[in-house]
Structure formats: C-alpha cells, structure tokens
Coordinates of C-alpha atoms in Angstrom, one line a residue:
X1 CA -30.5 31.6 -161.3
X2 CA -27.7 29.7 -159.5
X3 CA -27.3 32.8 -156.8
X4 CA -31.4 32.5 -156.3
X5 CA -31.0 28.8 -156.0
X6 CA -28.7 28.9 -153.3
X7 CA -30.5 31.8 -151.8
X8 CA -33.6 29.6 -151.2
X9 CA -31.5 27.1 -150.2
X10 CA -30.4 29.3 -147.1
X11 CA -33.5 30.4 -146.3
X12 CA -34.6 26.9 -145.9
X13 CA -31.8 25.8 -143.9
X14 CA -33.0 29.0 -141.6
X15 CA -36.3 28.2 -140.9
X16 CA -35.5 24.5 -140.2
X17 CA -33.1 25.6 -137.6
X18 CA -36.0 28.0 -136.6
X19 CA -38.3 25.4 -136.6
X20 CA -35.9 22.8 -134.2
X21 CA -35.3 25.5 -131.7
X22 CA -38.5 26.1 -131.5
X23 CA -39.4 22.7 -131.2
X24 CA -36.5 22.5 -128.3
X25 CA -38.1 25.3 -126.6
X26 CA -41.8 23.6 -126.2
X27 CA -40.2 20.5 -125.3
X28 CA -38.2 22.0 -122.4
X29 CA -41.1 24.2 -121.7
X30 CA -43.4 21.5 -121.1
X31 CA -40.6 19.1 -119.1
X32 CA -40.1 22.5 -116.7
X33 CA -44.1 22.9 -116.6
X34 CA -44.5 18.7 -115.7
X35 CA -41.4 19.6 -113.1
X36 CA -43.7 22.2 -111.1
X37 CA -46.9 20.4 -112.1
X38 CA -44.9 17.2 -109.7
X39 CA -46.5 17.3 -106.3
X40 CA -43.6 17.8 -103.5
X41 CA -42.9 15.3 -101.0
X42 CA -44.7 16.7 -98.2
X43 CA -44.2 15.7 -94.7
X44 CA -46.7 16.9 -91.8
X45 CA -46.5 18.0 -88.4
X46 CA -48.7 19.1 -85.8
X47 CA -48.2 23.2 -84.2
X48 CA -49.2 23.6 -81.4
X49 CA -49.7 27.4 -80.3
X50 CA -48.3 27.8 -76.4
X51 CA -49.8 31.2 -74.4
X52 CA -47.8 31.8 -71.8
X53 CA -49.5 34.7 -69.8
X54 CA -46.7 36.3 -68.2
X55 CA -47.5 38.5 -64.8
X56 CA -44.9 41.2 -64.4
X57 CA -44.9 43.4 -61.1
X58 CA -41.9 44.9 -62.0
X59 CA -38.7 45.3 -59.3
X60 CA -36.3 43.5 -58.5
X61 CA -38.7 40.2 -59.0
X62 CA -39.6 41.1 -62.3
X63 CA -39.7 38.5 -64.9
X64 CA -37.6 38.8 -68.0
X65 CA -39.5 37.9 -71.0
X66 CA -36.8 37.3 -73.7
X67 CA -35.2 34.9 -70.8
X68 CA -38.2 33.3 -70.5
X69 CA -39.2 33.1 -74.5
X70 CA -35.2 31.0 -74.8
X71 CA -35.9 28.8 -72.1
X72 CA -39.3 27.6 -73.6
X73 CA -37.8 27.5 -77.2
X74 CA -34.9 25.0 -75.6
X75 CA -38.2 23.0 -74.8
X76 CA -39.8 23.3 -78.0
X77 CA -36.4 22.0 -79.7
X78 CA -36.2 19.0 -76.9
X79 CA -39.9 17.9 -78.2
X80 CA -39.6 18.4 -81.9
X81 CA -36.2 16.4 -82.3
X82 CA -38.1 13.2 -80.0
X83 CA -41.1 13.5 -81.6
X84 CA -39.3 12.9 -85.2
X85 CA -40.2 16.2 -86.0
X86 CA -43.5 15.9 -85.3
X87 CA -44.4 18.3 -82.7
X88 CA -43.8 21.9 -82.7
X89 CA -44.7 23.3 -79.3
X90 CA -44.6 27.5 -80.2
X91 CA -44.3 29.8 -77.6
X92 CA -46.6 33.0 -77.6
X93 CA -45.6 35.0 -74.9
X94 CA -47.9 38.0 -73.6
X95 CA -47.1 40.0 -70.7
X96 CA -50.3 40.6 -68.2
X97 CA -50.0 43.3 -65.7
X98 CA -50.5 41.9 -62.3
X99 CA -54.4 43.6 -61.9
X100 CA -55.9 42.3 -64.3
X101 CA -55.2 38.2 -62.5
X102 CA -55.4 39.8 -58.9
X103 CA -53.2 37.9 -56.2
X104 CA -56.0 37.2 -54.5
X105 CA -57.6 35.5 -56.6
X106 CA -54.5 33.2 -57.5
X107 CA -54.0 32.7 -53.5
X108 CA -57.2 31.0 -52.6
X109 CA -55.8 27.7 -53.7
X110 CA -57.1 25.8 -51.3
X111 CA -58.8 23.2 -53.6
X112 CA -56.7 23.3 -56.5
X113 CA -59.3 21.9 -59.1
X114 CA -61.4 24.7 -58.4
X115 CA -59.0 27.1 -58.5
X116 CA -57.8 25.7 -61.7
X117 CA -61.3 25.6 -63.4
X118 CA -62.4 29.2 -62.2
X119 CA -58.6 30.4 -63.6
X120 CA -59.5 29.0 -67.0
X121 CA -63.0 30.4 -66.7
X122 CA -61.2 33.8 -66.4
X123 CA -59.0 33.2 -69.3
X124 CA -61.8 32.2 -71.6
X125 CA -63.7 35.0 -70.8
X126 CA -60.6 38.0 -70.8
X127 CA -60.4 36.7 -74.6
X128 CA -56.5 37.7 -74.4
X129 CA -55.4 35.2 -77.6
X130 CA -57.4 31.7 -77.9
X131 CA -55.1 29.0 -77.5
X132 CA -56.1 25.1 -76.2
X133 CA -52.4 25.3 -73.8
X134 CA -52.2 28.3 -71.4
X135 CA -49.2 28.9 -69.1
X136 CA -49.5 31.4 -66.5
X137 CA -46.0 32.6 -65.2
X138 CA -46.4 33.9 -61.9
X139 CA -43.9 36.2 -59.0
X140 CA -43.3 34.3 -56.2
X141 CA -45.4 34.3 -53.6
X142 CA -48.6 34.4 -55.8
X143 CA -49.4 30.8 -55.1
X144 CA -49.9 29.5 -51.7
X145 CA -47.6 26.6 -52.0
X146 CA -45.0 27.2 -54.2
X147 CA -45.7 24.3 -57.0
X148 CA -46.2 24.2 -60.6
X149 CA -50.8 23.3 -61.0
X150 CA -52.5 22.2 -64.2
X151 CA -55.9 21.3 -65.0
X152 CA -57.3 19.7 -68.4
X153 CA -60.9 20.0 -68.6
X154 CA -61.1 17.9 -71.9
X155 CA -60.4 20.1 -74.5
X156 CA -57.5 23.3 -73.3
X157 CA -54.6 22.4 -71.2
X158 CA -53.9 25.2 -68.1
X159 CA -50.9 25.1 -65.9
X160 CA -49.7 27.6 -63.2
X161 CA -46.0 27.9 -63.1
X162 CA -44.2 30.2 -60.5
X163 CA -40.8 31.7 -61.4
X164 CA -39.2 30.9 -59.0
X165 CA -40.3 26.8 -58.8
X166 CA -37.8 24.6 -57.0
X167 CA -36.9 22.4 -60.0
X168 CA -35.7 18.7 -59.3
X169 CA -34.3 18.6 -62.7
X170 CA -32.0 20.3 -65.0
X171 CA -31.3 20.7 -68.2
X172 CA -27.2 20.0 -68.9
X173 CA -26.5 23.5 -69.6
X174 CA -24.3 26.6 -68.1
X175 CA -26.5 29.3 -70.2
X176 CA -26.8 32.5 -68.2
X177 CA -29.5 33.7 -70.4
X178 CA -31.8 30.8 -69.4
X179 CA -34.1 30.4 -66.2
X180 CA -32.8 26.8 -65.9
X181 CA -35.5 25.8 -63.3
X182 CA -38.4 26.3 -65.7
X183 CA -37.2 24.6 -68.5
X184 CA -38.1 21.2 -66.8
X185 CA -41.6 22.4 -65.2
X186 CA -42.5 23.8 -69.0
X187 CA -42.2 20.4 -70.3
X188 CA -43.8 18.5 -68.1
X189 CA -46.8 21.0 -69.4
X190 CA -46.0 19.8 -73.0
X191 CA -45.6 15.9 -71.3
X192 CA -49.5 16.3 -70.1
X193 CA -50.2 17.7 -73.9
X194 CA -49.1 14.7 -75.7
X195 CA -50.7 12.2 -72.8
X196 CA -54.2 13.6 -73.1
X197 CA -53.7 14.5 -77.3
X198 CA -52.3 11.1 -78.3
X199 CA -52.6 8.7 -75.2
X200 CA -56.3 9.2 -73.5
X201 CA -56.6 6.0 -72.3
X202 CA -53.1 6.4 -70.5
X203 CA -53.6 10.0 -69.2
X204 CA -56.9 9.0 -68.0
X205 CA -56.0 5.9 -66.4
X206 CA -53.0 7.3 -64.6
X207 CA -53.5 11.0 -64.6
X208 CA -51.3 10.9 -61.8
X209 CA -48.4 9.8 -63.7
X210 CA -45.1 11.9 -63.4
X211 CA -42.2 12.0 -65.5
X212 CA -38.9 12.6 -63.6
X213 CA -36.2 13.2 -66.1
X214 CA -35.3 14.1 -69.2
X215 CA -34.9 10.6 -70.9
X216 CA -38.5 9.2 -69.8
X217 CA -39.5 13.0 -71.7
X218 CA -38.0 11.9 -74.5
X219 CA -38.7 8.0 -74.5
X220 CA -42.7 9.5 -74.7
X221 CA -41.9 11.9 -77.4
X222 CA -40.9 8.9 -79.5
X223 CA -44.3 7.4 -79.0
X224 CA -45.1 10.1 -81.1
X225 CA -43.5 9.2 -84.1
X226 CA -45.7 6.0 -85.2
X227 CA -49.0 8.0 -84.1
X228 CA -51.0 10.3 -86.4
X229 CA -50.8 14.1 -85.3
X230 CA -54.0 15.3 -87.5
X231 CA -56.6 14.5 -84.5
X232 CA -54.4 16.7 -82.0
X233 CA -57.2 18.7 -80.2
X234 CA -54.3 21.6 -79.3
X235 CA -53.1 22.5 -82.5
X236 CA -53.0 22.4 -86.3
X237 CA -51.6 20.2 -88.6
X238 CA -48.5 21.7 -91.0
X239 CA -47.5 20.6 -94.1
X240 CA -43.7 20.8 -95.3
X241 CA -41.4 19.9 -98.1
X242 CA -39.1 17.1 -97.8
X243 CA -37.3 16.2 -100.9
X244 CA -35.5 13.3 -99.7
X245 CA -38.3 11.5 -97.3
X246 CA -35.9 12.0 -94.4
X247 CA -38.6 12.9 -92.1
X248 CA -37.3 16.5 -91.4
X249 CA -38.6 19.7 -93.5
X250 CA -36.1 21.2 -96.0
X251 CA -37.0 25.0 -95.7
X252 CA -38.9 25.4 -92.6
X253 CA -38.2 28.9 -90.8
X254 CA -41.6 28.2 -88.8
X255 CA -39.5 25.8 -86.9
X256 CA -37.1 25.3 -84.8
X257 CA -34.9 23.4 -87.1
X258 CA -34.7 22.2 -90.4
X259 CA -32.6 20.5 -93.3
X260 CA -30.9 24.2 -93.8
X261 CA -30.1 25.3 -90.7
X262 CA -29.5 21.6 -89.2
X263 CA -26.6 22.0 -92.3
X264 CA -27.9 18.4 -94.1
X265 CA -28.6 18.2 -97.6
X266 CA -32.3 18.3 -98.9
X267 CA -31.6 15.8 -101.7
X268 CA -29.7 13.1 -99.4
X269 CA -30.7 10.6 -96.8
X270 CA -27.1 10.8 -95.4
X271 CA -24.9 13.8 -96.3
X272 CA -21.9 13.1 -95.4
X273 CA -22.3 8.8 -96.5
X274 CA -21.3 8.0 -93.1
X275 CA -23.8 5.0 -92.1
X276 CA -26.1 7.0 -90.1
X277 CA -29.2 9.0 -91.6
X278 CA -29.7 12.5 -91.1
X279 CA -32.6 11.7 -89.6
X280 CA -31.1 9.6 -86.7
X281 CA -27.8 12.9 -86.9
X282 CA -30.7 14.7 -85.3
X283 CA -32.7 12.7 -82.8
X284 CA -31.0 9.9 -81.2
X285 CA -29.0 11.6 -78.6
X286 CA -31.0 12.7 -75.7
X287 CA -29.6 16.7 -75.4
X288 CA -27.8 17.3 -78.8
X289 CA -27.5 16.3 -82.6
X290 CA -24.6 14.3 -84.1
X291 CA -22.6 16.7 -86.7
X292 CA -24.5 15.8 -90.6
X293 CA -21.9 16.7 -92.5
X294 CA -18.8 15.3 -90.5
X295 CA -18.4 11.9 -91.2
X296 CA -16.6 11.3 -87.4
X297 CA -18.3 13.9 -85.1
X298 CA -16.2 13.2 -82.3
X299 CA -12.6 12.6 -84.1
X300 CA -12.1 9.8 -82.6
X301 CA -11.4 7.8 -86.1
X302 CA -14.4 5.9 -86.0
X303 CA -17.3 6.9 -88.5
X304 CA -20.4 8.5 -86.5
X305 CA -22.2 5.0 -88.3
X306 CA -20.1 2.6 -86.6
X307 CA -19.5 4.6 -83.6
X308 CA -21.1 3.2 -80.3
X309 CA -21.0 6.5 -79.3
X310 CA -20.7 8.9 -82.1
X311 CA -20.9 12.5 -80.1
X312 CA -17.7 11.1 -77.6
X313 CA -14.3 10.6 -77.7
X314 CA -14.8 7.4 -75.2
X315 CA -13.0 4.1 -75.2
X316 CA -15.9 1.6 -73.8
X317 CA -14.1 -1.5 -73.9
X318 CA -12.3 -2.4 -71.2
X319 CA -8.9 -4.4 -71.0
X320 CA -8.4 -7.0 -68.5
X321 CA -5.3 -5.3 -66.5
X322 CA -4.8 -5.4 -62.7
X323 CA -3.4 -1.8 -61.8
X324 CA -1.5 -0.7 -59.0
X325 CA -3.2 1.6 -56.3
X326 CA 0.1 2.9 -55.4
X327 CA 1.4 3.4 -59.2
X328 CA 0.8 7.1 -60.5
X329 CA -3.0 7.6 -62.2
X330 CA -1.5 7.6 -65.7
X331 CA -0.5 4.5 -65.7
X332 CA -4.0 2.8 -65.7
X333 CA -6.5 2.9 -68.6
X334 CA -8.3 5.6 -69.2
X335 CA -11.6 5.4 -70.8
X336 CA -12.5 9.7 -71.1
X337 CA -10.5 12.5 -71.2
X338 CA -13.0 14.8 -70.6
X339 CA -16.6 15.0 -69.2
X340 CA -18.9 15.4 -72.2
X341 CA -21.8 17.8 -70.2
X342 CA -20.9 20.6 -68.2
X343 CA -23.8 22.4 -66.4
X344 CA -22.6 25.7 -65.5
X345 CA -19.3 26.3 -64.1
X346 CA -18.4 25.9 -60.4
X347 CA -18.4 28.4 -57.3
X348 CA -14.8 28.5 -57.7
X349 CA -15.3 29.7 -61.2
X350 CA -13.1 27.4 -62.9
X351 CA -14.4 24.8 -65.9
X352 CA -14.1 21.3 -64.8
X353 CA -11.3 18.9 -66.6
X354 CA -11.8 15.0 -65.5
X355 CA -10.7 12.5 -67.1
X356 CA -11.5 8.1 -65.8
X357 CA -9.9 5.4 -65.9
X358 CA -11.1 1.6 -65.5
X359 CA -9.7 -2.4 -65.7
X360 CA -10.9 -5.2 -64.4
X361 CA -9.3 -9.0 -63.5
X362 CA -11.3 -11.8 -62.3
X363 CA -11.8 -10.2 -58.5
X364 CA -11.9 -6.5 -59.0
X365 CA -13.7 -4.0 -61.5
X366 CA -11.3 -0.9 -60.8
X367 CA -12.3 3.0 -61.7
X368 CA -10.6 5.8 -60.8
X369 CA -10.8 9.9 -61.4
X370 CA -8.9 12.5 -61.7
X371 CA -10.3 16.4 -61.6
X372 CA -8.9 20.1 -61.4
X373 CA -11.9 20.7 -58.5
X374 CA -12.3 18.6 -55.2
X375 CA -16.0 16.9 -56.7
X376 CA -17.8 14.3 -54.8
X377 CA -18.0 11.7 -57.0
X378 CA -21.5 10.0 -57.8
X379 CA -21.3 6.6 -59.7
X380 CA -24.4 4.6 -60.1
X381 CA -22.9 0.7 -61.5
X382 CA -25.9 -1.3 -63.1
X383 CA -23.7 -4.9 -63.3
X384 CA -26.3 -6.6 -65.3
X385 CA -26.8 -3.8 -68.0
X386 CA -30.9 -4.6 -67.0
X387 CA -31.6 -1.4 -66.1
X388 CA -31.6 0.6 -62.9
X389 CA -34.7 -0.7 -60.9
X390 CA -34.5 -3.8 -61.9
X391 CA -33.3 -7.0 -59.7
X392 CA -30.2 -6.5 -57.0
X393 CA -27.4 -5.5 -58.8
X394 CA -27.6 -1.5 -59.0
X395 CA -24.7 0.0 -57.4
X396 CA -25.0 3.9 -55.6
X397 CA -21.7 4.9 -54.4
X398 CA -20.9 8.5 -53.2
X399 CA -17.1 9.6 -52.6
X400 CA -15.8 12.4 -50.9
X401 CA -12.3 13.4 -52.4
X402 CA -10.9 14.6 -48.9
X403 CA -12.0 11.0 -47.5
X404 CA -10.8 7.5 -47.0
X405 CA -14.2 5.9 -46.5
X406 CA -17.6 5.8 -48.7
X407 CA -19.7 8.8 -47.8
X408 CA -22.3 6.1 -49.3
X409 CA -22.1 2.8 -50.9
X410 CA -25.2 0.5 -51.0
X411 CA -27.2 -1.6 -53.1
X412 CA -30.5 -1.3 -55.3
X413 CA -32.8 -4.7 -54.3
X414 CA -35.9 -4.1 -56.1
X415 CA -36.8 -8.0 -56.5
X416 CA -39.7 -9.4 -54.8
X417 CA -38.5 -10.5 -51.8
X418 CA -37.1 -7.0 -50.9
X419 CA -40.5 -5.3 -52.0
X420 CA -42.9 -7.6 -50.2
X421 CA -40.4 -7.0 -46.4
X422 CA -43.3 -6.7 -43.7
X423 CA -44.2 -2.9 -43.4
X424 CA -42.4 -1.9 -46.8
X425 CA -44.2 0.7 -48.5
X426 CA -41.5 2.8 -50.7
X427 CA -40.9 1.8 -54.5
X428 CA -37.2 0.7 -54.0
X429 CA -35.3 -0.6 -51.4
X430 CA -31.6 -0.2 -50.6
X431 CA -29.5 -3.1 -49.1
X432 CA -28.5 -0.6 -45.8
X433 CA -32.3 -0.8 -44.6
X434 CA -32.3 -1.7 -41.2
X435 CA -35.4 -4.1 -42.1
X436 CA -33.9 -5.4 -45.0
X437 CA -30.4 -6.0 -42.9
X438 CA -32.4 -7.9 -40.3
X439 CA -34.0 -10.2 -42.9
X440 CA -31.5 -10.6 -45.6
X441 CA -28.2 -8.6 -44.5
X442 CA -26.1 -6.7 -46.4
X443 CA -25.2 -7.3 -50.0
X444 CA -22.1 -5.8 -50.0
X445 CA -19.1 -5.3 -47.2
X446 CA -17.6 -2.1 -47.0
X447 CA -14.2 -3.6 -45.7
X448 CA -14.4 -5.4 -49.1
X449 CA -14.4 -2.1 -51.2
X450 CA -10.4 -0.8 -51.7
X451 CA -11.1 2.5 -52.0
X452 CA -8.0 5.6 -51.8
X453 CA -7.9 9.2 -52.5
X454 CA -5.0 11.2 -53.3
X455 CA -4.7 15.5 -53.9
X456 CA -1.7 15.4 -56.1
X457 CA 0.4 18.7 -57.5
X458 CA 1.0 19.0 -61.2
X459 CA 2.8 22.1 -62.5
X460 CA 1.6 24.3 -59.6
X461 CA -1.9 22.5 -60.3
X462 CA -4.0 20.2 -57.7
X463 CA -5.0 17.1 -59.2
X464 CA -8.2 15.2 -56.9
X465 CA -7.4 11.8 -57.1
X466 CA -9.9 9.3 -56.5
X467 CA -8.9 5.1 -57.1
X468 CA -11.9 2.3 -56.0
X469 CA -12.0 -1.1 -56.4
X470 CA -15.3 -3.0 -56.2
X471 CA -15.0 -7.2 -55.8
X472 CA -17.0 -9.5 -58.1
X473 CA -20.2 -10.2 -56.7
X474 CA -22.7 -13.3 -57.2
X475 CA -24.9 -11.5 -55.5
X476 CA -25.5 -8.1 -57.3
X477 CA -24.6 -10.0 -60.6
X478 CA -20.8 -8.3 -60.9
X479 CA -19.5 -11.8 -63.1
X480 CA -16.2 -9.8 -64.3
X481 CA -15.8 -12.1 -67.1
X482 CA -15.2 -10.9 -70.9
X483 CA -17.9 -10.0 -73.0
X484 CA -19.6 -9.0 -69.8
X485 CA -21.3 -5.4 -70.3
X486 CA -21.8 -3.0 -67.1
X487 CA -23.8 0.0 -67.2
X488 CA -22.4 3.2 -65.9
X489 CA -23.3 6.8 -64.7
X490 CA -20.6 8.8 -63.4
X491 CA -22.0 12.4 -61.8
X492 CA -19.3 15.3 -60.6
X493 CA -20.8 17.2 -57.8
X494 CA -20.0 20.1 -56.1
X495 CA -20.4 20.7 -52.4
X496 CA -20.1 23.6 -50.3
X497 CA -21.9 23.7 -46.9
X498 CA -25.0 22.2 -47.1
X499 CA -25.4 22.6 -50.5
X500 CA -24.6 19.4 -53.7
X501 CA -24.6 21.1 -56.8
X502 CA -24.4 18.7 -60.2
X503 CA -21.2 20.1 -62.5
X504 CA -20.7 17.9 -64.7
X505 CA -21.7 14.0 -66.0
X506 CA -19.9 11.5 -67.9
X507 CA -22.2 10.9 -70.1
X508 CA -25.9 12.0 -71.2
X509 CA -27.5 12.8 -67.8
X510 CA -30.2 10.4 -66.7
X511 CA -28.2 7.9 -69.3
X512 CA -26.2 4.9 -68.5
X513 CA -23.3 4.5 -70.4
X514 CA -22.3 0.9 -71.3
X515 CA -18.6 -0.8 -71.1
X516 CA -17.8 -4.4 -72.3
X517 CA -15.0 -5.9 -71.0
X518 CA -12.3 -7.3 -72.8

C-alpha cells in the first residue's frame, strides 16, 4: 500500500510538470506568433527604373558598358543619400547596335524639340524595355553640336547624352574606372526627374533652370525629403523595414545602401552614441558618409556630434597672431594638414600633400600654403559668411607659385548699384570692370595685398611656398575682429600650357568652409 501510495504520488508530480511545460510551451508559442503577427516598421521609397540605351559602334570609340553602369550607380548613390533615402534612381543598361538609331536620324537636330519628340516616338514604338526615363548614350559625332538634349512631354523623361560631353563639372574623384564627364550630365537628367515629378509648378515656370554644381544637386534632393514620393509618375513606390525609424532600410540589397552594408545598427538611432544620428552619418556631407560606428571619424579627439566638421582633421578657429613673412612656414598656424579631396592625381604622377596656415591681427587676415607640386592656388574669401553672390565682399584671388604678383585678385559686387551700371547685362559683376571702375573704382588695391612666394628644399624635396596677406576692408566687409566668421574655398590647380586642371580642394568642392577668429 505505502509503495502504491507513493507511486501515485510520482505519477502526479509527472503530469503536473507535464502539464506546466506544456503550458510554458503555448504561452511562448503564442508571444513568438503575436511577435510575427507585429507589423514592421516600414519605411517607403520611390524606384525609379533608368534605360540607358547605349549605341556601341565598336573601335577604338567604343563605349564601355560596365564603366558606364559605375558612373551612373555613383549618381544613383549621390540622389538616394540627399533625398533621405528616398529616391532610388536604377540603372538599366541595354546596348543598341548603332542601325537600329541610324546617325542620320540623330544628326538632323536642327530643331531640337522635334528631334527630341520624333526620338521618343521611336523609342515607344521599338518597345526595347518600357521605362518613363530614357537615356540614349551616343559616339561622338552623332549629334550635330556636341551637348547633352532632353525633352519631357508630360509623362517620360528623354535625354541624349554623348560620350564624349565636355563636362563643366566633376565629381571629386581620381577613379579610373569611371567616365568622370558623364557623371554630372547623368544627374542633371535625374535633377529634370525630381523638377517635373515633385516640383511642376517650378519646372514649368522655369524650365530653363540649370543646376551648376554638385551642392545646388543636392540642396534639391533634400526637397525631397518633406515631399510624398507615391504620386511619382517615373517610378514605383518600395516598401522597406526599418526597425529603428532611422529613415534608412535595414536589409535592402535592392539599393544602393543600407543599415548592413552602411555598417549601423538596425535596432539604434546612433550606433556608436556619439551625438549624431545614423541618419545624419549618411547624408549631411555633400560627397561621403561620416564613419557610424566610430565615435571620432576623423581622430581628431572631438566626437563626430560635436565636431564642426566631423569627416576633417581641421582646426577652424583662428588665433589672433601677426606672423613673420620672412620666418620659415612652420612657424605660423596651420589650420590643415592635408587636402581632404583629391581628384585624380597630377600629370606629374605624384599625390598632392598641402597643408595651410592662417592668423589674423587688426590689419591683416594672413594664409599661406605649402605643396609638394607647383599648384596655382584658387581662394574664393566670402568675409561676411552671406554667401557667394551676395553684397561686395566675395573675394577671387588666383596665385601663380613661380610669381610675385596676383595672376587675379578682384572683387564680387553683386549689390544693386553694381547690377543696375548702364549697359550691364551679366548676373555678377567683378570690381576690375572697366565700367564699374569708371563709376565706383576699385574696391581693392593690389599694392595693398602683401603677397610672396617661396620654392623651398626639404630633404631633397621642393616645397611651393605661397604667403598672402589681405588688409581689413570696410568696404568688402573684412572687420578682422573676434568672433568674426569668414567663409573659405581653397582650390589646388594644376597648369600645364594652356590647360587648368582642378587637383585637389580644401574642403567639399562647391562648399565654403567657415573659420572664426579668435
């Protein structure tokens, strides 16, 4: 009897633990089925499918397609990190034998929008791969004059690019395995895109409007990102996961980045807890992304979140300190050790090492330069941080390293009185105008302007030494006082014959970069 009792006892203590692991087992079962049951966080974006008809006639002209597929993805990366991850422009390259779009018919250009409309008739009706933007890539010489077309006849987007297209603009980049001059002429298609998709009344109201460089590209991309994408007659909208409500996808491999391979984290906000979103890692600098999960991207021992400018090493305050012209360089303070964009290397096929230096007192605002390579120096000054365009106090300067004088040196009047000069018809007006010297003179003196250059040996190295100093101005708004900020753009050229060839910025290209002195 007592072995039974116990028995039964066991077998009771059994089937309640039975009966609580199976009770554990529904319970997690049906937290794991309300987990997948959850919506995700969803984010959307419009894709836009890009046909770019590519006409090959082989030779020596012959356009590489894989060349031209990275040049249009830099594009596509450029307008999905300003739109806010928005916009994905995707190219869909096709290569079209040269018969089947004869040269004749591309040549008779004479009235463009005809020849525009009857090019999209043709596309319509060959029936190659429907898509609402259509970029034919042409040899040279197929178009008369040798300029990128587009038409937009309400609902597709065409545009007639020739390779070899004389760009005005380039991206910051020394890739080989890019065609660098279609990379600007490619987005300037996607620029018309947005216009017409998201900003009719603009586009149609100044169709002629142009963008000239990369920062005014970008400035509209950001337009973008308070604007709904869903009525965008190009494309479709896309739907993504987003864990954290960053505003960039988690696992995207449609695009051309995401939270994996950007290297953030899909759960946080901020990775690496430095003050500055992920978000804002990605898209506030004009040509690259901050580093997410390094908390001082540029190691200069201030957090990226604190960091004026988190992606260089820069010191942008500057002392009060009256340096000596004839005291060696290293001796004055130097604000950049390096230049931060390099855009291919130079003819003499050595990388370009710079580093500048600046001060100011209560009469001068010094700079000075020091390079491996004999560069002409291109400084544009903004002394009332306003921006360039604006009033009388935008400085151009130009300086030859082998010189003693300015190989330019003027000043940027854009205020009324300068654009309303009898017979003035351009959109700016420099201070070395004969019209505006008779009415207003000069606003600056050259003789006023200290200015040296100096080709100094170090190690069995040539050093290009370049010292300036520019004299406060009441004028052009150069107060040198503290707290005072100046915007700057420094540009290292190259030039050999007749040719100027851009090597190398301080700073983001088409960007000002702004000092406060101290």
């Amino acid at each position: 009897m007592v072995y039974m009792k116990y028995h039964l006892m066991d077998r009771l203590v059994c089937c309640k633990r039975i009966v609580i692991m199976l009770t554990m087992t529904l319970c997690w079962m049906s937290v794991a089925d309300f987990a997948k049951s959850e919506p995700q966080p969803l984010l959307r974006y419009q894709r836009i499918n890009v046909l770019f008809l590519v006409l090959n006639n082989g030779g020596a002209s012959a356009i590489d397609s894989p060349t031209l597929r990275r040049s249009a993805e830099i594009v596509r990366l450029f307008a999905w990190r300003h739109s806010g991850c928005k916009l994905d422009f995707k190219p869909i390259l096709i290569d079209v034998k040269p018969d089947l779009v004869a040269k004749e018919f591309l040549s008779h250009s004479e009235n463009e929008s005809e020849f525009l409309k009857d090019l999209l008739a043709y596309h319509l009706k060959s029936k190659s791969q429907d898509c609402n933007l259509v970029i034919y890539v042409v040899p040279g010489g197929y178009l008369e004059r040798n300029r990128m077309l587009s038409y937009f006849n309400g609902q597709r987007l065409i545009a007639v690019i020739p390779i070899d297209y004389p760009s005005p603009v380039f991206y910051p980049t020394h890739d080989p395995q890019l065609y660098h001059h279609l990379i600007w002429p490619i987005l300037n298609v996607y620029i018309q895109a947005a216009r017409h998709a998201y900003m009719p009344d603009s586009a149609e109201k100044n169709p002629g409007i142009k963008i000239q460089e990369f920062k005014s590209a970008a400035d509209l991309f950001r337009l973008v990102r308070s604007i709904d994408v869903s009525e965008d007659p190009y494309g479709e909208t896309v739907e993504a996961v987003d864990q954290d409500h960053d505003g960039i996808p988690d696992d995207d491999p449609t695009v051309m980045l995401d939270e994996i391979r950007f290297g953030s984290s899909a759960k946080l906000i901020d990775s690496d807890q430095d003050a500055l979103s992920d978000f804002d890692e990605l898209v506030t600098l004009l040509y690259r992304a901050t580093d997410p999960k390094n908390i001082d991207t540029d190691r200069d021992g201030i957090s990226d979140g604190q960091d004026r400018y988190p992606h260089i090493p820069v010191q942008p305050e500057i002392p009060k300190f009256t340096p000596s012209f004839d005291d060696p360089i290293d001796r004055w303070y130097i604000v950049s050790r390096e230049l931060q964009y390099t855009f291919y290397k130079s003819d003499l096929e050595r990388e370009i090492e710079s580093q500048l230096y600046m001060s100011w007192d209560d009469e001068f605002l010094y700079i000075a330069s020091a390079t491996n390579i004999p560069c002409y120096l291109e400084f544009f000054i903004d002394s009332n941080h306003d921006g360039w365009e604006v009033g009388c106090d935008n400085y151009y300067l130009v300086i030859d390293p082998f010189s003693s004088r300015f190989e330019e040196l003027k000043v940027l009047d854009n205020t009324s009185r300068a654009l309303n000069l009898p017979g003035q018809t351009m959109a700016m007006v420099w201070d070395n105008e004969t019209d505006y010297i008779s009415q207003y003179g000069r606003l600056i003196d050259e003789s006023e302007v200290r200015l040296a250059t100096k080709i100094r040996s170090d190690s069995g190295e040539d050093r290009f030494i370049v010292k300036f100093a520019l004299p406060a101005n009441e004028q052009t708004g150069l107060l040198l006082r503290e707290g005072k900020q100046i915007g700057i753009k420094a540009y290292y050229n190259l030039k050999l014959f007749d040719r100027v060839k851009l090597i190398g910025s301080l700073y983001e290209p088409d960007s000002f970069f702004t000092i406060e002195l101290r």
